[in-house]
């Protein structure tokens, strides 16, 4: 079955330090992968998406992710964390059969001052 | 583009009552999705429509749940005889056609349901 696994349920960083949120996906031909962010009591906002174009994808708010087929990974990074980045992050893939989204369990990012 | 709109945003209901949520997708989007999210979990797929046709329903969608999209525009999700386990946020999303073609799925702010 198609799936995504977020390797960390909780990540804590200091403001101004790099962020790394890890995601692995089950092997599939040319998956569509996304990262969404969810602030408390809010809906989901798209950060970035990979659709088999460039392997390094740049998103909003300084986030980027690199698609590595050999590692079946799609980790999310940001060079310098900001307090406003504190939120829940979801790695998501689109089902190649139906087009619906399959979510990882989420990673809570805490940013300390 | 006003985004995906959901209402009500919050609903508190007594166990056994029926509730209905409405979703207005982005106007030109032909796909509409419903997801459910409980505290500390990622969203789980419930069902989706392409235009007015309901193409897939999750096993999570018991017979107390029904979703419609009568004219291929807005959608409603009704829960009958609510149970405490139905307490969750119900998310609606919309997109153009297939996601694998690069189209993006856009989410609404969600409708919180609390069953007491």
mmCIF file with all atom_site columns, C-alpha atoms in Angstrom:
data_model
loop_
_atom_site.group_PDB
_atom_site.id
_atom_site.type_symbol
_atom_site.label_atom_id
_atom_site.label_alt_id
_atom_site.label_comp_id
_atom_site.label_asym_id
_atom_site.label_entity_id
_atom_site.label_seq_id
_atom_site.pdbx_PDB_ins_code
_atom_site.Cartn_x
_atom_site.Cartn_y
_atom_site.Cartn_z
_atom_site.occupancy
_atom_site.B_iso_or_equiv
_atom_site.pdbx_formal_charge
_atom_site.auth_seq_id
_atom_site.auth_comp_id
_atom_site.auth_asym_id
_atom_site.auth_atom_id
_atom_site.pdbx_PDB_model_num
ATOM 1   C CA . UNK A 1 1   ? 0.000   0.000  0.000   1.00 0.00 ? 1   UNK A CA 1
ATOM 2   C CA . UNK A 1 2   ? 1.120   3.524  -0.722  1.00 0.00 ? 2   UNK A CA 1
ATOM 3   C CA . UNK A 1 3   ? 2.155   5.339  2.427   1.00 0.00 ? 3   UNK A CA 1
ATOM 4   C CA . UNK A 1 4   ? 4.299   8.055  3.926   1.00 0.00 ? 4   UNK A CA 1
ATOM 5   C CA . UNK A 1 5   ? 6.197   7.854  7.194   1.00 0.00 ? 5   UNK A CA 1
ATOM 6   C CA . UNK A 1 6   ? 7.259   10.868 9.174   1.00 0.00 ? 6   UNK A CA 1
ATOM 7   C CA . UNK A 1 7   ? 10.191  9.764  11.227  1.00 0.00 ? 7   UNK A CA 1
ATOM 8   C CA . UNK A 1 8   ? 9.823   12.238 14.082  1.00 0.00 ? 8   UNK A CA 1
ATOM 9   C CA . UNK A 1 9   ? 6.628   13.014 15.921  1.00 0.00 ? 9   UNK A CA 1
ATOM 10  C CA . UNK A 1 10  ? 8.193   16.039 17.605  1.00 0.00 ? 10  UNK A CA 1
ATOM 11  C CA . UNK A 1 11  ? 11.133  18.275 16.672  1.00 0.00 ? 11  UNK A CA 1
ATOM 12  C CA . UNK A 1 12  ? 12.421  21.107 18.816  1.00 0.00 ? 12  UNK A CA 1
ATOM 13  C CA . UNK A 1 13  ? 14.852  23.753 17.549  1.00 0.00 ? 13  UNK A CA 1
ATOM 14  C CA . UNK A 1 14  ? 16.058  27.130 18.681  1.00 0.00 ? 14  UNK A CA 1
ATOM 15  C CA . UNK A 1 15  ? 15.083  30.226 16.755  1.00 0.00 ? 15  UNK A CA 1
ATOM 16  C CA . UNK A 1 16  ? 17.612  30.938 14.025  1.00 0.00 ? 16  UNK A CA 1
ATOM 17  C CA . UNK A 1 17  ? 18.848  27.338 13.747  1.00 0.00 ? 17  UNK A CA 1
ATOM 18  C CA . UNK A 1 18  ? 18.156  24.943 10.857  1.00 0.00 ? 18  UNK A CA 1
ATOM 19  C CA . UNK A 1 19  ? 15.033  22.833 10.627  1.00 0.00 ? 19  UNK A CA 1
ATOM 20  C CA . UNK A 1 20  ? 14.914  19.265 9.331   1.00 0.00 ? 20  UNK A CA 1
ATOM 21  C CA . UNK A 1 21  ? 11.652  17.323 9.216   1.00 0.00 ? 21  UNK A CA 1
ATOM 22  C CA . UNK A 1 22  ? 12.033  13.837 7.815   1.00 0.00 ? 22  UNK A CA 1
ATOM 23  C CA . UNK A 1 23  ? 9.672   11.950 5.552   1.00 0.00 ? 23  UNK A CA 1
ATOM 24  C CA . UNK A 1 24  ? 9.973   8.638  3.737   1.00 0.00 ? 24  UNK A CA 1
ATOM 25  C CA . UNK A 1 25  ? 7.500   7.295  1.229   1.00 0.00 ? 25  UNK A CA 1
ATOM 26  C CA . UNK A 1 26  ? 6.760   3.786  0.065   1.00 0.00 ? 26  UNK A CA 1
ATOM 27  C CA . UNK A 1 27  ? 8.235   3.104  -3.315  1.00 0.00 ? 27  UNK A CA 1
ATOM 28  C CA . UNK A 1 28  ? 6.135   4.092  -6.276  1.00 0.00 ? 28  UNK A CA 1
ATOM 29  C CA . UNK A 1 29  ? 6.647   5.155  -9.818  1.00 0.00 ? 29  UNK A CA 1
ATOM 30  C CA . UNK A 1 30  ? 6.823   8.947  -9.907  1.00 0.00 ? 30  UNK A CA 1
ATOM 31  C CA . UNK A 1 31  ? 4.905   9.859  -6.741  1.00 0.00 ? 31  UNK A CA 1
ATOM 32  C CA . UNK A 1 32  ? 3.410   13.281 -6.160  1.00 0.00 ? 32  UNK A CA 1
ATOM 33  C CA . UNK A 1 33  ? 4.537   14.500 -2.758  1.00 0.00 ? 33  UNK A CA 1
ATOM 34  C CA . UNK A 1 34  ? 3.554   17.513 -0.708  1.00 0.00 ? 34  UNK A CA 1
ATOM 35  C CA . UNK A 1 35  ? 4.307   19.199 2.574   1.00 0.00 ? 35  UNK A CA 1
ATOM 36  C CA . UNK A 1 36  ? 1.475   20.940 4.378   1.00 0.00 ? 36  UNK A CA 1
ATOM 37  C CA . UNK A 1 37  ? 1.584   23.039 7.528   1.00 0.00 ? 37  UNK A CA 1
ATOM 38  C CA . UNK A 1 38  ? -1.193  23.370 10.071  1.00 0.00 ? 38  UNK A CA 1
ATOM 39  C CA . UNK A 1 39  ? -1.203  26.058 12.727  1.00 0.00 ? 39  UNK A CA 1
ATOM 40  C CA . UNK A 1 40  ? -3.324  25.489 15.845  1.00 0.00 ? 40  UNK A CA 1
ATOM 41  C CA . UNK A 1 41  ? -7.047  25.383 15.132  1.00 0.00 ? 41  UNK A CA 1
ATOM 42  C CA . UNK A 1 42  ? -6.446  26.167 11.478  1.00 0.00 ? 42  UNK A CA 1
ATOM 43  C CA . UNK A 1 43  ? -6.785  24.346 8.198   1.00 0.00 ? 43  UNK A CA 1
ATOM 44  C CA . UNK A 1 44  ? -3.907  23.043 6.119   1.00 0.00 ? 44  UNK A CA 1
ATOM 45  C CA . UNK A 1 45  ? -1.672  25.288 4.052   1.00 0.00 ? 45  UNK A CA 1
ATOM 46  C CA . UNK A 1 46  ? 0.451   23.979 1.213   1.00 0.00 ? 46  UNK A CA 1
ATOM 47  C CA . UNK A 1 47  ? 4.168   24.623 1.723   1.00 0.00 ? 47  UNK A CA 1
ATOM 48  C CA . UNK A 1 48  ? 5.484   22.943 -1.412  1.00 0.00 ? 48  UNK A CA 1
ATOM 49  C CA . UNK A 1 49  ? 4.915   20.087 -3.840  1.00 0.00 ? 49  UNK A CA 1
ATOM 50  C CA . UNK A 1 50  ? 6.980   17.694 -5.923  1.00 0.00 ? 50  UNK A CA 1
ATOM 51  C CA . UNK A 1 51  ? 5.585   16.455 -9.207  1.00 0.00 ? 51  UNK A CA 1
ATOM 52  C CA . UNK A 1 52  ? 8.619   14.901 -10.954 1.00 0.00 ? 52  UNK A CA 1
ATOM 53  C CA . UNK A 1 53  ? 10.133  18.133 -12.182 1.00 0.00 ? 53  UNK A CA 1
ATOM 54  C CA . UNK A 1 54  ? 13.165  19.452 -10.261 1.00 0.00 ? 54  UNK A CA 1
ATOM 55  C CA . UNK A 1 55  ? 14.224  17.268 -7.329  1.00 0.00 ? 55  UNK A CA 1
ATOM 56  C CA . UNK A 1 56  ? 14.870  20.297 -5.127  1.00 0.00 ? 56  UNK A CA 1
ATOM 57  C CA . UNK A 1 57  ? 11.589  22.033 -4.508  1.00 0.00 ? 57  UNK A CA 1
ATOM 58  C CA . UNK A 1 58  ? 11.328  25.508 -3.049  1.00 0.00 ? 58  UNK A CA 1
ATOM 59  C CA . UNK A 1 59  ? 8.246   26.468 -1.122  1.00 0.00 ? 59  UNK A CA 1
ATOM 60  C CA . UNK A 1 60  ? 6.845   29.353 0.830   1.00 0.00 ? 60  UNK A CA 1
ATOM 61  C CA . UNK A 1 61  ? 8.351   30.932 3.941   1.00 0.00 ? 61  UNK A CA 1
ATOM 62  C CA . UNK A 1 62  ? 11.867  29.762 3.100   1.00 0.00 ? 62  UNK A CA 1
ATOM 63  C CA . UNK A 1 63  ? 11.109  26.040 3.206   1.00 0.00 ? 63  UNK A CA 1
ATOM 64  C CA . UNK A 1 64  ? 12.439  23.585 0.681   1.00 0.00 ? 64  UNK A CA 1
ATOM 65  C CA . UNK A 1 65  ? 12.462  19.834 0.216   1.00 0.00 ? 65  UNK A CA 1
ATOM 66  C CA . UNK A 1 66  ? 14.614  17.455 -1.761  1.00 0.00 ? 66  UNK A CA 1
ATOM 67  C CA . UNK A 1 67  ? 13.210  14.401 -3.498  1.00 0.00 ? 67  UNK A CA 1
ATOM 68  C CA . UNK A 1 68  ? 15.695  11.509 -3.262  1.00 0.00 ? 68  UNK A CA 1
ATOM 69  C CA . UNK A 1 69  ? 14.497  8.484  -5.156  1.00 0.00 ? 69  UNK A CA 1
ATOM 70  C CA . UNK A 1 70  ? 17.398  6.279  -4.010  1.00 0.00 ? 70  UNK A CA 1
ATOM 71  C CA . UNK A 1 71  ? 16.439  6.905  -0.388  1.00 0.00 ? 71  UNK A CA 1
ATOM 72  C CA . UNK A 1 72  ? 12.663  7.220  -0.973  1.00 0.00 ? 72  UNK A CA 1
ATOM 73  C CA . UNK A 1 73  ? 12.823  10.396 1.064   1.00 0.00 ? 73  UNK A CA 1
ATOM 74  C CA . UNK A 1 74  ? 11.346  13.871 0.846   1.00 0.00 ? 74  UNK A CA 1
ATOM 75  C CA . UNK A 1 75  ? 12.751  15.735 3.834   1.00 0.00 ? 75  UNK A CA 1
ATOM 76  C CA . UNK A 1 76  ? 11.694  19.300 4.581   1.00 0.00 ? 76  UNK A CA 1
ATOM 77  C CA . UNK A 1 77  ? 14.326  21.861 5.526   1.00 0.00 ? 77  UNK A CA 1
ATOM 78  C CA . UNK A 1 78  ? 14.675  25.512 6.379   1.00 0.00 ? 78  UNK A CA 1
ATOM 79  C CA . UNK A 1 79  ? 17.995  27.242 7.046   1.00 0.00 ? 79  UNK A CA 1
ATOM 80  C CA . UNK A 1 80  ? 16.803  29.373 9.935   1.00 0.00 ? 80  UNK A CA 1
ATOM 81  C CA . UNK A 1 81  ? 13.756  28.743 12.096  1.00 0.00 ? 81  UNK A CA 1
ATOM 82  C CA . UNK A 1 82  ? 11.399  31.525 13.051  1.00 0.00 ? 82  UNK A CA 1
ATOM 83  C CA . UNK A 1 83  ? 9.027   31.527 15.985  1.00 0.00 ? 83  UNK A CA 1
ATOM 84  C CA . UNK A 1 84  ? 6.106   31.643 13.570  1.00 0.00 ? 84  UNK A CA 1
ATOM 85  C CA . UNK A 1 85  ? 7.196   28.284 12.102  1.00 0.00 ? 85  UNK A CA 1
ATOM 86  C CA . UNK A 1 86  ? 5.949   26.485 15.210  1.00 0.00 ? 86  UNK A CA 1
ATOM 87  C CA . UNK A 1 87  ? 3.145   24.272 13.911  1.00 0.00 ? 87  UNK A CA 1
ATOM 88  C CA . UNK A 1 88  ? 2.226   20.765 12.794  1.00 0.00 ? 88  UNK A CA 1
ATOM 89  C CA . UNK A 1 89  ? 3.764   19.613 9.519   1.00 0.00 ? 89  UNK A CA 1
ATOM 90  C CA . UNK A 1 90  ? 2.403   16.865 7.333   1.00 0.00 ? 90  UNK A CA 1
ATOM 91  C CA . UNK A 1 91  ? 4.165   14.969 4.596   1.00 0.00 ? 91  UNK A CA 1
ATOM 92  C CA . UNK A 1 92  ? 1.561   13.892 2.060   1.00 0.00 ? 92  UNK A CA 1
ATOM 93  C CA . UNK A 1 93  ? 1.431   11.870 -1.121  1.00 0.00 ? 93  UNK A CA 1
ATOM 94  C CA . UNK A 1 94  ? -1.208  11.632 -3.789  1.00 0.00 ? 94  UNK A CA 1
ATOM 95  C CA . UNK A 1 95  ? -2.514  8.163  -4.479  1.00 0.00 ? 95  UNK A CA 1
ATOM 96  C CA . UNK A 1 96  ? -1.564  7.197  -8.003  1.00 0.00 ? 96  UNK A CA 1
ATOM 97  C CA . UNK A 1 97  ? -4.794  5.212  -8.290  1.00 0.00 ? 97  UNK A CA 1
ATOM 98  C CA . UNK A 1 98  ? -7.389  7.681  -7.133  1.00 0.00 ? 98  UNK A CA 1
ATOM 99  C CA . UNK A 1 99  ? -5.632  10.999 -6.712  1.00 0.00 ? 99  UNK A CA 1
ATOM 100 C CA . UNK A 1 100 ? -6.657  11.291 -3.068  1.00 0.00 ? 100 UNK A CA 1
ATOM 101 C CA . UNK A 1 101 ? -4.123  12.403 -0.485  1.00 0.00 ? 101 UNK A CA 1
ATOM 102 C CA . UNK A 1 102 ? -2.437  10.069 1.980   1.00 0.00 ? 102 UNK A CA 1
ATOM 103 C CA . UNK A 1 103 ? -1.115  11.816 5.081   1.00 0.00 ? 103 UNK A CA 1
ATOM 104 C CA . UNK A 1 104 ? 1.764   11.030 7.366   1.00 0.00 ? 104 UNK A CA 1
ATOM 105 C CA . UNK A 1 105 ? 1.175   11.164 11.085  1.00 0.00 ? 105 UNK A CA 1
ATOM 106 C CA . UNK A 1 106 ? 2.575   14.650 11.374  1.00 0.00 ? 106 UNK A CA 1
ATOM 107 C CA . UNK A 1 107 ? 5.567   16.280 13.053  1.00 0.00 ? 107 UNK A CA 1
ATOM 108 C CA . UNK A 1 108 ? 5.126   18.953 15.670  1.00 0.00 ? 108 UNK A CA 1
ATOM 109 C CA . UNK A 1 109 ? 7.758   21.639 15.298  1.00 0.00 ? 109 UNK A CA 1
ATOM 110 C CA . UNK A 1 110 ? 8.581   23.588 18.433  1.00 0.00 ? 110 UNK A CA 1
ATOM 111 C CA . UNK A 1 111 ? 10.725  26.716 18.108  1.00 0.00 ? 111 UNK A CA 1
ATOM 112 C CA . UNK A 1 112 ? 12.379  27.945 21.253  1.00 0.00 ? 112 UNK A CA 1
ATOM 113 C CA . UNK A 1 113 ? 13.459  31.572 21.698  1.00 0.00 ? 113 UNK A CA 1
ATOM 114 C CA . UNK B 2 1   ? -10.503 33.172 -5.573  1.00 0.00 ? 1   UNK B CA 1
ATOM 115 C CA . UNK B 2 2   ? -12.039 33.108 -2.121  1.00 0.00 ? 2   UNK B CA 1
ATOM 116 C CA . UNK B 2 3   ? -10.639 29.739 -1.138  1.00 0.00 ? 3   UNK B CA 1
ATOM 117 C CA . UNK B 2 4   ? -12.480 26.765 0.281   1.00 0.00 ? 4   UNK B CA 1
ATOM 118 C CA . UNK B 2 5   ? -15.165 27.813 2.710   1.00 0.00 ? 5   UNK B CA 1
ATOM 119 C CA . UNK B 2 6   ? -16.635 25.627 5.441   1.00 0.00 ? 6   UNK B CA 1
ATOM 120 C CA . UNK B 2 7   ? -19.449 26.243 7.882   1.00 0.00 ? 7   UNK B CA 1
ATOM 121 C CA . UNK B 2 8   ? -20.223 26.109 10.622  1.00 0.00 ? 8   UNK B CA 1
ATOM 122 C CA . UNK B 2 9   ? -16.694 26.403 11.960  1.00 0.00 ? 9   UNK B CA 1
ATOM 123 C CA . UNK B 2 10  ? -17.685 24.965 15.293  1.00 0.00 ? 10  UNK B CA 1
ATOM 124 C CA . UNK B 2 11  ? -20.594 22.794 16.331  1.00 0.00 ? 11  UNK B CA 1
ATOM 125 C CA . UNK B 2 12  ? -21.411 21.367 19.725  1.00 0.00 ? 12  UNK B CA 1
ATOM 126 C CA . UNK B 2 13  ? -24.172 18.809 19.714  1.00 0.00 ? 13  UNK B CA 1
ATOM 127 C CA . UNK B 2 14  ? -25.696 16.274 22.028  1.00 0.00 ? 14  UNK B CA 1
ATOM 128 C CA . UNK B 2 15  ? -25.156 12.613 21.378  1.00 0.00 ? 15  UNK B CA 1
ATOM 129 C CA . UNK B 2 16  ? -27.845 11.231 19.126  1.00 0.00 ? 16  UNK B CA 1
ATOM 130 C CA . UNK B 2 17  ? -28.500 14.466 17.282  1.00 0.00 ? 17  UNK B CA 1
ATOM 131 C CA . UNK B 2 18  ? -27.882 14.963 13.578  1.00 0.00 ? 18  UNK B CA 1
ATOM 132 C CA . UNK B 2 19  ? -25.419 17.531 12.258  1.00 0.00 ? 19  UNK B CA 1
ATOM 133 C CA . UNK B 2 20  ? -24.682 18.851 8.794   1.00 0.00 ? 20  UNK B CA 1
ATOM 134 C CA . UNK B 2 21  ? -21.580 20.613 7.536   1.00 0.00 ? 21  UNK B CA 1
ATOM 135 C CA . UNK B 2 22  ? -21.332 22.570 4.330   1.00 0.00 ? 22  UNK B CA 1
ATOM 136 C CA . UNK B 2 23  ? -18.353 23.082 2.065   1.00 0.00 ? 23  UNK B CA 1
ATOM 137 C CA . UNK B 2 24  ? -18.043 25.568 -0.771  1.00 0.00 ? 24  UNK B CA 1
ATOM 138 C CA . UNK B 2 25  ? -15.017 24.697 -2.917  1.00 0.00 ? 25  UNK B CA 1
ATOM 139 C CA . UNK B 2 26  ? -12.987 26.995 -5.114  1.00 0.00 ? 26  UNK B CA 1
ATOM 140 C CA . UNK B 2 27  ? -15.370 27.778 -7.930  1.00 0.00 ? 27  UNK B CA 1
ATOM 141 C CA . UNK B 2 28  ? -13.668 26.107 -10.895 1.00 0.00 ? 28  UNK B CA 1
ATOM 142 C CA . UNK B 2 29  ? -12.566 22.993 -8.977  1.00 0.00 ? 29  UNK B CA 1
ATOM 143 C CA . UNK B 2 30  ? -14.289 19.815 -10.039 1.00 0.00 ? 30  UNK B CA 1
ATOM 144 C CA . UNK B 2 31  ? -12.912 17.597 -7.278  1.00 0.00 ? 31  UNK B CA 1
ATOM 145 C CA . UNK B 2 32  ? -14.053 17.902 -3.687  1.00 0.00 ? 32  UNK B CA 1
ATOM 146 C CA . UNK B 2 33  ? -12.765 15.899 -0.744  1.00 0.00 ? 33  UNK B CA 1
ATOM 147 C CA . UNK B 2 34  ? -13.802 15.333 2.851   1.00 0.00 ? 34  UNK B CA 1
ATOM 148 C CA . UNK B 2 35  ? -11.289 14.374 5.523   1.00 0.00 ? 35  UNK B CA 1
ATOM 149 C CA . UNK B 2 36  ? -11.594 13.838 9.255   1.00 0.00 ? 36  UNK B CA 1
ATOM 150 C CA . UNK B 2 37  ? -8.900  14.790 11.739  1.00 0.00 ? 37  UNK B CA 1
ATOM 151 C CA . UNK B 2 38  ? -8.831  13.861 15.413  1.00 0.00 ? 38  UNK B CA 1
ATOM 152 C CA . UNK B 2 39  ? -6.522  15.447 17.963  1.00 0.00 ? 39  UNK B CA 1
ATOM 153 C CA . UNK B 2 40  ? -2.891  14.541 17.451  1.00 0.00 ? 40  UNK B CA 1
ATOM 154 C CA . UNK B 2 41  ? -3.532  12.662 14.221  1.00 0.00 ? 41  UNK B CA 1
ATOM 155 C CA . UNK B 2 42  ? -3.172  13.390 10.554  1.00 0.00 ? 42  UNK B CA 1
ATOM 156 C CA . UNK B 2 43  ? -6.268  13.826 8.416   1.00 0.00 ? 43  UNK B CA 1
ATOM 157 C CA . UNK B 2 44  ? -7.999  10.644 7.271   1.00 0.00 ? 44  UNK B CA 1
ATOM 158 C CA . UNK B 2 45  ? -9.751  10.398 3.950   1.00 0.00 ? 45  UNK B CA 1
ATOM 159 C CA . UNK B 2 46  ? -13.530 10.048 4.066   1.00 0.00 ? 46  UNK B CA 1
ATOM 160 C CA . UNK B 2 47  ? -14.830 10.537 0.552   1.00 0.00 ? 47  UNK B CA 1
ATOM 161 C CA . UNK B 2 48  ? -14.421 12.513 -2.639  1.00 0.00 ? 48  UNK B CA 1
ATOM 162 C CA . UNK B 2 49  ? -16.485 13.769 -5.544  1.00 0.00 ? 49  UNK B CA 1
ATOM 163 C CA . UNK B 2 50  ? -15.707 14.555 -9.106  1.00 0.00 ? 50  UNK B CA 1
ATOM 164 C CA . UNK B 2 51  ? -18.385 17.025 -10.093 1.00 0.00 ? 51  UNK B CA 1
ATOM 165 C CA . UNK B 2 52  ? -21.566 15.559 -8.616  1.00 0.00 ? 52  UNK B CA 1
ATOM 166 C CA . UNK B 2 53  ? -20.407 11.945 -8.664  1.00 0.00 ? 53  UNK B CA 1
ATOM 167 C CA . UNK B 2 54  ? -19.192 10.408 -5.407  1.00 0.00 ? 54  UNK B CA 1
ATOM 168 C CA . UNK B 2 55  ? -16.288 8.299  -6.631  1.00 0.00 ? 55  UNK B CA 1
ATOM 169 C CA . UNK B 2 56  ? -14.929 6.785  -3.442  1.00 0.00 ? 56  UNK B CA 1
ATOM 170 C CA . UNK B 2 57  ? -15.945 6.312  0.167   1.00 0.00 ? 57  UNK B CA 1
ATOM 171 C CA . UNK B 2 58  ? -13.653 5.233  2.961   1.00 0.00 ? 58  UNK B CA 1
ATOM 172 C CA . UNK B 2 59  ? -14.527 2.363  5.248   1.00 0.00 ? 59  UNK B CA 1
ATOM 173 C CA . UNK B 2 60  ? -14.398 5.039  7.958   1.00 0.00 ? 60  UNK B CA 1
ATOM 174 C CA . UNK B 2 61  ? -17.624 6.424  6.548   1.00 0.00 ? 61  UNK B CA 1
ATOM 175 C CA . UNK B 2 62  ? -20.235 4.387  8.397   1.00 0.00 ? 62  UNK B CA 1
ATOM 176 C CA . UNK B 2 63  ? -23.857 4.331  7.314   1.00 0.00 ? 63  UNK B CA 1
ATOM 177 C CA . UNK B 2 64  ? -24.519 7.227  9.707   1.00 0.00 ? 64  UNK B CA 1
ATOM 178 C CA . UNK B 2 65  ? -22.459 9.450  7.436   1.00 0.00 ? 65  UNK B CA 1
ATOM 179 C CA . UNK B 2 66  ? -23.663 10.734 4.113   1.00 0.00 ? 66  UNK B CA 1
ATOM 180 C CA . UNK B 2 67  ? -22.159 13.243 1.745   1.00 0.00 ? 67  UNK B CA 1
ATOM 181 C CA . UNK B 2 68  ? -23.716 14.909 -1.253  1.00 0.00 ? 68  UNK B CA 1
ATOM 182 C CA . UNK B 2 69  ? -22.708 17.300 -3.956  1.00 0.00 ? 69  UNK B CA 1
ATOM 183 C CA . UNK B 2 70  ? -25.976 17.715 -5.818  1.00 0.00 ? 70  UNK B CA 1
ATOM 184 C CA . UNK B 2 71  ? -24.996 20.220 -8.488  1.00 0.00 ? 71  UNK B CA 1
ATOM 185 C CA . UNK B 2 72  ? -21.301 19.652 -8.562  1.00 0.00 ? 72  UNK B CA 1
ATOM 186 C CA . UNK B 2 73  ? -20.644 22.818 -6.591  1.00 0.00 ? 73  UNK B CA 1
ATOM 187 C CA . UNK B 2 74  ? -21.063 22.907 -2.809  1.00 0.00 ? 74  UNK B CA 1
ATOM 188 C CA . UNK B 2 75  ? -21.148 19.741 -0.732  1.00 0.00 ? 75  UNK B CA 1
ATOM 189 C CA . UNK B 2 76  ? -22.757 18.706 2.521   1.00 0.00 ? 76  UNK B CA 1
ATOM 190 C CA . UNK B 2 77  ? -21.625 16.117 5.029   1.00 0.00 ? 77  UNK B CA 1
ATOM 191 C CA . UNK B 2 78  ? -24.333 14.854 7.350   1.00 0.00 ? 78  UNK B CA 1
ATOM 192 C CA . UNK B 2 79  ? -23.773 12.773 10.437  1.00 0.00 ? 79  UNK B CA 1
ATOM 193 C CA . UNK B 2 80  ? -26.840 11.100 11.857  1.00 0.00 ? 80  UNK B CA 1
ATOM 194 C CA . UNK B 2 81  ? -27.245 9.926  15.454  1.00 0.00 ? 81  UNK B CA 1
ATOM 195 C CA . UNK B 2 82  ? -23.928 11.413 16.470  1.00 0.00 ? 82  UNK B CA 1
ATOM 196 C CA . UNK B 2 83  ? -21.658 9.547  18.864  1.00 0.00 ? 83  UNK B CA 1
ATOM 197 C CA . UNK B 2 84  ? -18.870 10.882 21.037  1.00 0.00 ? 84  UNK B CA 1
ATOM 198 C CA . UNK B 2 85  ? -16.366 9.202  18.754  1.00 0.00 ? 85  UNK B CA 1
ATOM 199 C CA . UNK B 2 86  ? -17.482 11.482 15.962  1.00 0.00 ? 86  UNK B CA 1
ATOM 200 C CA . UNK B 2 87  ? -15.872 14.437 17.715  1.00 0.00 ? 87  UNK B CA 1
ATOM 201 C CA . UNK B 2 88  ? -13.223 15.668 15.310  1.00 0.00 ? 88  UNK B CA 1
ATOM 202 C CA . UNK B 2 89  ? -12.409 18.344 12.804  1.00 0.00 ? 89  UNK B CA 1
ATOM 203 C CA . UNK B 2 90  ? -13.968 17.765 9.412   1.00 0.00 ? 90  UNK B CA 1
ATOM 204 C CA . UNK B 2 91  ? -11.877 19.170 6.616   1.00 0.00 ? 91  UNK B CA 1
ATOM 205 C CA . UNK B 2 92  ? -13.038 19.905 3.114   1.00 0.00 ? 92  UNK B CA 1
ATOM 206 C CA . UNK B 2 93  ? -10.681 20.346 0.201   1.00 0.00 ? 93  UNK B CA 1
ATOM 207 C CA . UNK B 2 94  ? -10.920 20.913 -3.523  1.00 0.00 ? 94  UNK B CA 1
ATOM 208 C CA . UNK B 2 95  ? -8.765  20.609 -6.595  1.00 0.00 ? 95  UNK B CA 1
ATOM 209 C CA . UNK B 2 96  ? -8.786  20.493 -10.355 1.00 0.00 ? 96  UNK B CA 1
ATOM 210 C CA . UNK B 2 97  ? -8.885  17.007 -11.831 1.00 0.00 ? 97  UNK B CA 1
ATOM 211 C CA . UNK B 2 98  ? -6.023  14.684 -10.958 1.00 0.00 ? 98  UNK B CA 1
ATOM 212 C CA . UNK B 2 99  ? -3.350  15.547 -8.408  1.00 0.00 ? 99  UNK B CA 1
ATOM 213 C CA . UNK B 2 100 ? -0.656  13.636 -10.220 1.00 0.00 ? 100 UNK B CA 1
ATOM 214 C CA . UNK B 2 101 ? -0.853  16.132 -13.042 1.00 0.00 ? 101 UNK B CA 1
ATOM 215 C CA . UNK B 2 102 ? 0.526   18.785 -10.725 1.00 0.00 ? 102 UNK B CA 1
ATOM 216 C CA . UNK B 2 103 ? -2.716  20.334 -9.576  1.00 0.00 ? 103 UNK B CA 1
ATOM 217 C CA . UNK B 2 104 ? -2.846  21.364 -5.945  1.00 0.00 ? 104 UNK B CA 1
ATOM 218 C CA . UNK B 2 105 ? -5.442  20.442 -3.376  1.00 0.00 ? 105 UNK B CA 1
ATOM 219 C CA . UNK B 2 106 ? -6.616  23.363 -1.263  1.00 0.00 ? 106 UNK B CA 1
ATOM 220 C CA . UNK B 2 107 ? -8.081  22.915 2.190   1.00 0.00 ? 107 UNK B CA 1
ATOM 221 C CA . UNK B 2 108 ? -10.693 24.842 4.083   1.00 0.00 ? 108 UNK B CA 1
ATOM 222 C CA . UNK B 2 109 ? -10.310 25.917 7.706   1.00 0.00 ? 109 UNK B CA 1
ATOM 223 C CA . UNK B 2 110 ? -12.275 22.907 8.910   1.00 0.00 ? 110 UNK B CA 1
ATOM 224 C CA . UNK B 2 111 ? -15.432 22.380 10.940  1.00 0.00 ? 111 UNK B CA 1
ATOM 225 C CA . UNK B 2 112 ? -14.957 21.338 14.536  1.00 0.00 ? 112 UNK B CA 1
ATOM 226 C CA . UNK B 2 113 ? -17.518 18.939 15.918  1.00 0.00 ? 113 UNK B CA 1
ATOM 227 C CA . UNK B 2 114 ? -17.857 18.244 19.629  1.00 0.00 ? 114 UNK B CA 1
ATOM 228 C CA . UNK B 2 115 ? -20.383 15.623 20.682  1.00 0.00 ? 115 UNK B CA 1
ATOM 229 C CA . UNK B 2 116 ? -21.333 15.808 24.356  1.00 0.00 ? 116 UNK B CA 1
#
